[in-house]
C-alpha positions as a Python dict, from the first residue, in 0.01 Angstrom:
ca = {
    (1, 'M'): (0, 0, 0),
    (2, 'S'): (-2, -379, -108),
    (3, 'E'): (49, -498, -463),
    (4, 'Q'): (-339, -611, -476),
    (5, 'S'): (-459, -271, -346),
    (6, 'L'): (-204, -55, -605),
    (7, 'P'): (-479, 125, -809),
    (8, 'T'): (-438, 158, -1202),
    (9, 'L'): (-390, 452, -1338),
    (10, 'P'): (-720, 628, -1396),
    (11, 'M'): (-835, 753, -1743),
    (12, 'W'): (-945, 1102, -1800),
    (13, 'R'): (-1321, 1155, -1877),
    (14, 'I'): (-1196, 1411, -2180),
    (15, 'N'): (-1535, 1443, -2332),
    (16, 'H'): (-1662, 1625, -2030),
    (17, 'I'): (-1369, 1811, -1949),
    (18, 'V'): (-1362, 1707, -1591),
    (19, 'P'): (-1132, 1428, -1428),
    (20, 'S'): (-1295, 1115, -1379),
    (21, 'P'): (-1449, 1038, -1033),
    (22, 'E'): (-1162, 776, -996),
    (23, 'M'): (-909, 1024, -1082),
    (24, 'L'): (-1063, 1272, -825),
    (25, 'A'): (-1062, 1028, -547),
    (26, 'L'): (-705, 947, -619),
    (27, 'R'): (-604, 1305, -634),
    (28, 'A'): (-760, 1381, -280),
    (29, 'N'): (-474, 1177, -125),
    (30, 'G'): (-210, 1427, -249),
    (31, 'P'): (-5, 1542, -555),
    (32, 'I'): (208, 1220, -613),
    (33, 'H'): (45, 842, -611),
    (34, 'R'): (182, 514, -657),
    (35, 'V'): (-10, 339, -963),
    (36, 'R'): (1, 72, -1182),
    (37, 'F'): (23, 149, -1563),
    (38, 'P'): (-168, -9, -1821),
    (39, 'S'): (148, -198, -1930),
    (40, 'G'): (141, -354, -1581),
    (41, 'H'): (451, -152, -1455),
    (42, 'E'): (445, -16, -1114),
    (43, 'G'): (522, 348, -1085),
    (44, 'W'): (423, 695, -990),
    (45, 'W'): (179, 949, -1103),
    (46, 'V'): (250, 1315, -1058),
    (47, 'T'): (-70, 1512, -1049),
    (48, 'G'): (27, 1837, -841),
    (49, 'Y'): (144, 2122, -1037),
    (50, 'D'): (455, 2248, -838),
    (51, 'E'): (564, 1889, -812),
    (52, 'A'): (514, 1843, -1187),
    (53, 'K'): (737, 2146, -1230),
    (54, 'A'): (995, 2019, -982),
    (55, 'V'): (1031, 1686, -1180),
    (56, 'L'): (1038, 1845, -1547),
    (57, 'S'): (1317, 2074, -1428),
    (58, 'D'): (1524, 1833, -1235),
    (59, 'A'): (1809, 1703, -1412),
    (60, 'A'): (1808, 1401, -1228),
    (61, 'F'): (1527, 1286, -1401),
    (62, 'R'): (1568, 1117, -1772),
    (63, 'P'): (1337, 1236, -2027),
    (64, 'S'): (1079, 1047, -2207),
    (65, 'G'): (1280, 902, -2497),
    (66, 'M'): (1597, 766, -2264),
    (67, 'P'): (1413, 509, -2045),
    (68, 'P'): (1592, 269, -1821),
    (69, 'A'): (1660, -91, -1965),
    (70, 'A'): (1366, -238, -1772),
    (71, 'F'): (1120, 5, -1977),
    (72, 'T'): (1037, -11, -2353),
    (73, 'P'): (962, 359, -2471),
    (74, 'A'): (546, 375, -2566),
    (75, 'T'): (656, 456, -2921),
    (76, 'V'): (955, 398, -3178),
    (77, 'I'): (1003, 764, -3197),
    (78, 'L'): (1118, 776, -2862),
    (79, 'G'): (1492, 691, -2825),
    (80, 'S'): (1555, 788, -3197),
    (81, 'P'): (1847, 1003, -3318),
    (82, 'G'): (1709, 1384, -3320),
    (83, 'W'): (1403, 1322, -3154),
    (84, 'L'): (1448, 1602, -2890),
    (85, 'G'): (1310, 1380, -2617),
    (86, 'S'): (1597, 1136, -2673),
    (87, 'H'): (1877, 1360, -2547),
    (88, 'E'): (1941, 1556, -2257),
    (89, 'G'): (2202, 1811, -2132),
    (90, 'S'): (2420, 1972, -2383),
    (91, 'E'): (2335, 1734, -2651),
    (92, 'H'): (1953, 1845, -2606),
    (93, 'A'): (2029, 2204, -2607),
    (94, 'R'): (2259, 2169, -2921),
    (95, 'L'): (1966, 2007, -3104),
    (96, 'R'): (1688, 2269, -3003),
    (97, 'T'): (1941, 2543, -3127),
    (98, 'V'): (1940, 2375, -3482),
    (99, 'V'): (1595, 2370, -3498),
    (100, 'A'): (1504, 2707, -3304),
    (101, 'P'): (1518, 2930, -3626),
    (102, 'A'): (1219, 2763, -3778),
    (103, 'F'): (1007, 2882, -3476),
    (104, 'S'): (1153, 3224, -3443),
    (105, 'N'): (933, 3528, -3392),
    (106, 'R'): (1015, 3664, -3760),
    (107, 'R'): (900, 3319, -3893),
    (108, 'V'): (589, 3287, -3695),
    (109, 'K'): (525, 3671, -3774),
    (110, 'L'): (562, 3575, -4133),
    (111, 'L'): (341, 3246, -4116),
    (112, 'A'): (59, 3473, -3936),
    (113, 'Q'): (-123, 3563, -4282),
    (114, 'Q'): (-73, 3249, -4423),
    (115, 'V'): (-255, 3062, -4156),
    (116, 'E'): (-532, 3294, -4178),
    (117, 'T'): (-563, 3277, -4562),
    (118, 'I'): (-528, 2887, -4507),
    (119, 'A'): (-805, 2858, -4257),
    (120, 'A'): (-1008, 3103, -4483),
    (121, 'Q'): (-1009, 2857, -4775),
    (122, 'L'): (-1080, 2565, -4553),
    (123, 'F'): (-1392, 2743, -4411),
    (124, 'D'): (-1511, 2745, -4771),
    (125, 'T'): (-1467, 2412, -4821),
    (126, 'L'): (-1607, 2306, -4547),
    (127, 'A'): (-1907, 2541, -4638),
    (128, 'A'): (-1947, 2349, -4943),
    (129, 'Q'): (-2001, 2014, -4778),
    (130, 'T'): (-2324, 1825, -4759),
    (131, 'Q'): (-2418, 1844, -4388),
    (132, 'P'): (-2362, 1697, -4145),
    (133, 'A'): (-1955, 1699, -4240),
    (134, 'D'): (-1645, 1601, -4089),
    (135, 'L'): (-1497, 1911, -3950),
    (136, 'R'): (-1178, 1693, -3880),
    (137, 'R'): (-1155, 1616, -4216),
    (138, 'H'): (-1213, 1946, -4357),
    (139, 'L'): (-1049, 2164, -4108),
    (140, 'S'): (-894, 2039, -3776),
    (141, 'F'): (-658, 1801, -3965),
    (142, 'P'): (-571, 2007, -4289),
    (143, 'L'): (-504, 2339, -4122),
    (144, 'P'): (-204, 2214, -3914),
    (145, 'A'): (-64, 1977, -4200),
    (146, 'I'): (-62, 2275, -4427),
    (147, 'V'): (99, 2488, -4203),
    (148, 'I'): (389, 2210, -4086),
    (149, 'S'): (439, 2161, -4435),
    (150, 'A'): (471, 2530, -4539),
    (151, 'L'): (701, 2559, -4204),
    (152, 'M'): (931, 2257, -4286),
    (153, 'G'): (924, 2310, -4683),
    (154, 'V'): (755, 1984, -4796),
    (155, 'P'): (479, 1977, -5038),
    (156, 'Y'): (126, 1962, -4858),
    (157, 'D'): (-2, 1704, -5125),
    (158, 'D'): (209, 1461, -4947),
    (159, 'H'): (20, 1522, -4606),
    (160, 'A'): (-181, 1201, -4661),
    (161, 'F'): (129, 999, -4696),
    (162, 'F'): (326, 1156, -4392),
    (163, 'A'): (9, 1171, -4155),
    (164, 'G'): (-51, 788, -4221),
    (165, 'L'): (291, 715, -4128),
    (166, 'S'): (265, 953, -3822),
    (167, 'D'): (-33, 737, -3713),
    (168, 'E'): (151, 454, -3714),
    (169, 'V'): (423, 596, -3539),
    (170, 'M'): (230, 753, -3251),
    (171, 'T'): (38, 460, -3193),
    (172, 'H'): (67, 285, -2848),
    (173, 'Q'): (296, 7, -2908),
    (174, 'H'): (292, -248, -2626),
    (175, 'E'): (258, -546, -2862),
    (176, 'S'): (557, -682, -3066),
    (177, 'G'): (361, -670, -3416),
    (178, 'L'): (242, -317, -3352),
    (179, 'R'): (610, -222, -3263),
    (180, 'S'): (737, -388, -3615),
    (181, 'A'): (497, -192, -3795),
    (182, 'A'): (575, 164, -3625),
    (183, 'R'): (945, 90, -3690),
    (184, 'L'): (875, 37, -4040),
    (185, 'A'): (674, 366, -4054),
    (186, 'W'): (933, 568, -3890),
    (187, 'E'): (1166, 422, -4147),
    (188, 'K'): (948, 536, -4447),
    (189, 'L'): (896, 843, -4291),
    (190, 'R'): (1277, 900, -4201),
    (191, 'A'): (1350, 798, -4596),
    (192, 'Y'): (1097, 1058, -4704),
    (193, 'I'): (1245, 1318, -4507),
    (194, 'R'): (1610, 1248, -4668),
    (195, 'G'): (1472, 1274, -4985),
    (196, 'K'): (1313, 1605, -4932),
    (197, 'M'): (1634, 1737, -4763),
    (198, 'Q'): (1829, 1640, -5075),
    (199, 'D'): (1603, 1837, -5311),
    (200, 'K'): (1655, 2130, -5088),
    (201, 'R'): (2027, 2139, -5184),
    (202, 'Q'): (1909, 2228, -5546),
    (203, 'A'): (1615, 2459, -5411),
    (204, 'P'): (1666, 2589, -5066),
    (205, 'G'): (1433, 2809, -4905),
    (206, 'D'): (1327, 2987, -4604),
    (207, 'N'): (1230, 2655, -4426),
    (208, 'L'): (1304, 2390, -4186),
    (209, 'L'): (1473, 2148, -4401),
    (210, 'T'): (1700, 2408, -4561),
    (211, 'D'): (1794, 2521, -4186),
    (212, 'L'): (1885, 2154, -4112),
    (213, 'L'): (2108, 2109, -4425),
    (214, 'A'): (2311, 2397, -4339),
    (215, 'A'): (2370, 2285, -3995),
    (216, 'V'): (2484, 1970, -4106),
    (217, 'D'): (2709, 2128, -4356),
    (218, 'Q'): (2852, 2351, -4050),
    (219, 'G'): (2884, 2026, -3827),
    (220, 'K'): (2634, 2131, -3585),
    (221, 'A'): (2437, 1808, -3665),
    (222, 'T'): (2474, 1478, -3791),
    (223, 'E'): (2270, 1403, -4096),
    (224, 'E'): (2073, 1143, -3905),
    (225, 'E'): (2027, 1357, -3620),
    (226, 'A'): (1880, 1623, -3884),
    (227, 'I'): (1640, 1377, -4055),
    (228, 'G'): (1536, 1264, -3716),
    (229, 'L'): (1436, 1605, -3608),
    (230, 'A'): (1257, 1680, -3910),
    (231, 'A'): (1070, 1383, -3907),
    (232, 'G'): (975, 1452, -3521),
    (233, 'M'): (875, 1817, -3596),
    (234, 'L'): (653, 1665, -3897),
    (235, 'V'): (484, 1427, -3645),
    (236, 'A'): (481, 1649, -3363),
    (237, 'G'): (378, 1974, -3536),
    (238, 'H'): (37, 1868, -3678),
    (239, 'E'): (-94, 1581, -3464),
    (240, 'S'): (-158, 1739, -3136),
    (241, 'T'): (-292, 2066, -3300),
    (242, 'V'): (-549, 1883, -3453),
    (243, 'A'): (-686, 1737, -3112),
    (244, 'Q'): (-661, 2111, -2955),
    (245, 'I'): (-890, 2213, -3219),
    (246, 'E'): (-1141, 1966, -3164),
    (247, 'F'): (-1129, 1955, -2796),
    (248, 'G'): (-1159, 2340, -2795),
    (249, 'L'): (-1452, 2335, -3012),
    (250, 'L'): (-1610, 2070, -2777),
    (251, 'A'): (-1569, 2296, -2497),
    (252, 'M'): (-1740, 2558, -2651),
    (253, 'F'): (-2039, 2359, -2752),
    (254, 'R'): (-2071, 2251, -2412),
    (255, 'H'): (-2028, 2602, -2287),
    (256, 'P'): (-2244, 2845, -2500),
    (257, 'Q'): (-2220, 3137, -2262),
    (258, 'Q'): (-1853, 3103, -2310),
    (259, 'R'): (-1881, 3070, -2683),
    (260, 'E'): (-2121, 3391, -2696),
    (261, 'R'): (-1867, 3618, -2503),
    (262, 'L'): (-1609, 3514, -2748),
    (263, 'V'): (-1836, 3608, -3059),
    (264, 'G'): (-1920, 3913, -2868),
    (265, 'D'): (-1583, 4026, -2783),
    (266, 'P'): (-1308, 3883, -3036),
    (267, 'S'): (-1022, 4024, -2820),
    (268, 'L'): (-1099, 3748, -2562),
    (269, 'V'): (-969, 3485, -2822),
    (270, 'D'): (-595, 3492, -2684),
    (271, 'K'): (-735, 3415, -2307),
    (272, 'A'): (-974, 3135, -2485),
    (273, 'V'): (-702, 2976, -2648),
    (274, 'E'): (-503, 2967, -2316),
    (275, 'E'): (-811, 2798, -2142),
    (276, 'I'): (-837, 2556, -2398),
    (277, 'L'): (-478, 2458, -2367),
    (278, 'R'): (-521, 2429, -1988),
    (279, 'L'): (-766, 2198, -2008),
    (280, 'Y'): (-623, 2029, -2323),
    (281, 'P'): (-264, 2032, -2319),
    (282, 'P'): (-114, 1862, -2628),
    (283, 'G'): (-168, 1488, -2591),
    (284, 'A'): (-454, 1505, -2368),
    (285, 'G'): (-605, 1215, -2511),
    (286, 'W'): (-349, 1030, -2307),
    (287, 'D'): (-184, 1129, -1944),
    (288, 'G'): (95, 1300, -1956),
    (289, 'I'): (504, 1297, -1998),
    (290, 'M'): (709, 998, -1877),
    (291, 'R'): (1039, 1069, -1648),
    (292, 'Y'): (1297, 830, -1542),
    (293, 'P'): (1501, 931, -1193),
    (294, 'R'): (1844, 817, -1210),
    (295, 'T'): (1906, 797, -838),
    (296, 'D'): (1670, 814, -564),
    (297, 'V'): (1427, 1119, -548),
    (298, 'T'): (1218, 1261, -274),
    (299, 'I'): (940, 1489, -422),
    (300, 'A'): (664, 1667, -186),
    (301, 'G'): (768, 1410, 81),
    (302, 'V'): (730, 1108, -147),
    (303, 'H'): (1022, 887, -179),
    (304, 'I'): (1085, 770, -552),
    (305, 'P'): (1325, 500, -607),
    (306, 'A'): (1591, 515, -889),
    (307, 'E'): (1511, 365, -1214),
    (308, 'S'): (1124, 432, -1134),
    (309, 'K'): (860, 480, -1422),
    (310, 'V'): (714, 835, -1339),
    (311, 'L'): (420, 993, -1532),
    (312, 'V'): (412, 1368, -1489),
    (313, 'G'): (37, 1451, -1527),
    (314, 'L'): (0, 1756, -1746),
    (315, 'P'): (-377, 1738, -1763),
    (316, 'A'): (-402, 1691, -1390),
    (317, 'T'): (-177, 1961, -1328),
    (318, 'S'): (-471, 2213, -1463),
    (319, 'F'): (-695, 2081, -1220),
    (320, 'D'): (-473, 2180, -891),
    (321, 'P'): (-649, 2463, -698),
    (322, 'R'): (-344, 2561, -569),
    (323, 'H'): (-283, 2747, -874),
    (324, 'F'): (-614, 2772, -1040),
    (325, 'E'): (-930, 2912, -903),
    (326, 'H'): (-1249, 2686, -955),
    (327, 'P'): (-1003, 2480, -1186),
    (328, 'E'): (-1299, 2242, -1295),
    (329, 'V'): (-1466, 2565, -1485),
    (330, 'F'): (-1434, 2635, -1842),
    (331, 'D'): (-1350, 3028, -1819),
    (332, 'I'): (-1233, 3204, -2133),
    (333, 'E'): (-1179, 3509, -1929),
    (334, 'R'): (-956, 3366, -1676),
    (335, 'D'): (-690, 3605, -1579),
    (336, 'E'): (-424, 3371, -1411),
    (337, 'N'): (-357, 3082, -1615),
    (338, 'P'): (5, 2948, -1578),
    (339, 'H'): (-75, 2625, -1720),
    (340, 'L'): (186, 2356, -1811),
    (341, 'A'): (53, 2265, -2164),
    (342, 'F'): (359, 2303, -2343),
    (343, 'S'): (540, 2120, -2050),
    (344, 'Y'): (832, 2275, -1846),
    (345, 'G'): (1177, 2312, -1787),
    (346, 'P'): (1444, 2212, -2079),
    (347, 'H'): (1214, 2006, -2276),
    (348, 'Y'): (920, 2289, -2307),
    (349, 'C'): (746, 2252, -2658),
    (350, 'I'): (973, 2449, -2914),
    (351, 'G'): (671, 2494, -3137),
    (352, 'M'): (431, 2619, -2899),
    (353, 'A'): (415, 2987, -3094),
    (354, 'V'): (294, 2794, -3406),
    (355, 'A'): (33, 2601, -3198),
    (356, 'R'): (-99, 2918, -3031),
    (357, 'L'): (-110, 3086, -3382),
    (358, 'E'): (-326, 2811, -3541),
    (359, 'L'): (-562, 2798, -3249),
    (360, 'K'): (-598, 3179, -3247),
    (361, 'V'): (-693, 3208, -3596),
    (362, 'V'): (-927, 2933, -3587),
    (363, 'F'): (-1125, 3032, -3256),
    (364, 'G'): (-1068, 3403, -3359),
    (365, 'S'): (-1270, 3337, -3687),
    (366, 'V'): (-1456, 2973, -3689),
    (367, 'F'): (-1776, 3127, -3533),
    (368, 'Q'): (-1815, 3453, -3737),
    (369, 'R'): (-1796, 3225, -4043),
    (370, 'F'): (-2011, 2950, -3897),
    (371, 'P'): (-2238, 3102, -3622),
    (372, 'A'): (-2480, 2809, -3607),
    (373, 'L'): (-2187, 2542, -3578),
    (374, 'R'): (-2259, 2243, -3355),
    (375, 'L'): (-2201, 1897, -3322),
    (376, 'A'): (-2412, 1645, -3517),
    (377, 'V'): (-2410, 1377, -3259),
    (378, 'T'): (-2389, 1390, -2866),
    (379, 'P'): (-2031, 1452, -2707),
    (380, 'E'): (-2064, 1090, -2588),
    (381, 'E'): (-2074, 958, -2964),
    (382, 'L'): (-1753, 1098, -3044),
    (383, 'K'): (-1490, 841, -3048),
    (384, 'L'): (-1149, 926, -2900),
    (385, 'R'): (-826, 804, -3066),
    (386, 'R'): (-676, 672, -2743),
    (387, 'E'): (-464, 436, -2932),
    (388, 'I'): (-289, 745, -3051),
    (389, 'I'): (-82, 928, -2796),
    (390, 'T'): (-167, 1280, -2965),
    (391, 'G'): (-517, 1211, -2888),
    (392, 'G'): (-822, 1373, -3057),
    (393, 'F'): (-1120, 1179, -3241),
    (394, 'D'): (-1191, 954, -3526),
    (395, 'E'): (-1452, 1190, -3670),
    (396, 'F'): (-1575, 1527, -3554),
    (397, 'P'): (-1922, 1555, -3720),
    (398, 'V'): (-2094, 1873, -3739),
    (399, 'L'): (-2393, 2096, -3846),
    (400, 'W'): (-2406, 2456, -3935),
}
C-alpha cells in the first residue's frame, strides 16, 4: 500500500453503538491493518479478537508506557514511575502485588453495601433536581469518585480537585503546551497523594494508601512508585467507569426492549453489565491500547517491524464475528461474552471487580428508581469528550 493511499485510523460512531462505515470497510480486509494515526505516524491497527490477545500476551511487545524513543506517549502519566503501564516483567508483577490487596474479594465485598448506599443517596439527589438535569453531574461522575475515594482513603470532598487534575492528565497531549500543563497537573496530583500518604502515618486504615505505606516500609516499593501507583489508581479508578455508566444508559435508551427485559428480570443485570462492557470497554471514547514490538513479529500472517506503533483496538474486537454471534446487536441475554473490555495478559485491569460492582449497582436499580428515565436531547446532540482518553460525555441531560 502506498504512502498516499494509507488510510487514517477511522473513528467509532460511538453514539450509535456500531463501528463507522469507514471502520467496517477497513476491517473487511482482515484483522490487522496498516494505518496512519492522528499523530501522523504510520503503524498497525489490530481489530481481530485472537490477534489482539496474541499481541497483549506477547512479551515481545512493550506496554503503552514504554514506547521507543521515536514516539511520545499520549499522556504524561504513561512513563511515570508507578503507573502500571510503564513497567513490565518482574517489575510490573511486583507493583501489581503491592496494589492487589485493595482490590481483593474481601475488600470488594465490604465495598458492595457501601456502593448501594451511595447510589441510593445519589438517586435522591438527582430526583430533587429541576428537570432536565445532568446525570453526569449527579450520578455517573460522583458515584465512581466517591467509591475510589473510599477505596484509597482520601476525602471525597477533594474529588473536584483531583478530578480536574485527572482530566488534564488524561487529555491527548500532542501539543507541547498541552503537555506542559498536563505535566504540571500530574505533579500536583502526586503532591496531593504524597500529603495524604503522610496523613496515613498518623491515622492508618483499611485502604490503599495505608497498604502503600506498608509496602514502602517493607521495601516492596519506593516512595515514588507508591505515589505513582496511588495517583494512577485515582485517575483510572473513576474516569472510565463514569463513561461506562453513560454509554450503558445510552444503550438502554436506544434499545427499550432490552431495558424492559432488565426491569422485568433484575437477575439479568450481570449479563447486561457484560454486554455494556463488550460494546463500551474502558476508554471506548478513544480507540484502544498501544503496544510496541521490540523485534520484528508476524501476527496472522502480517509482518510488523520492530519499534512500530501497534494499536490494539479493544472496541473493535467486540465486533469480531468469529467470537460474537451477531456482534452488532446489543443483547443483555448474550450467553457467550468473552469480551476483552479489561484487556488481556499481564496488564489486564486490576480494578475490574470494582468497576463491575459499580455498574451492577447502577443498572440493577436505576430504572426501578426512575421508571421513565430518558435523554432530554437526541443521542446525536450528546458531545463526546474525545480529547479525554477515557471518553464519556461533556453532559448527559435526562428527564424522568
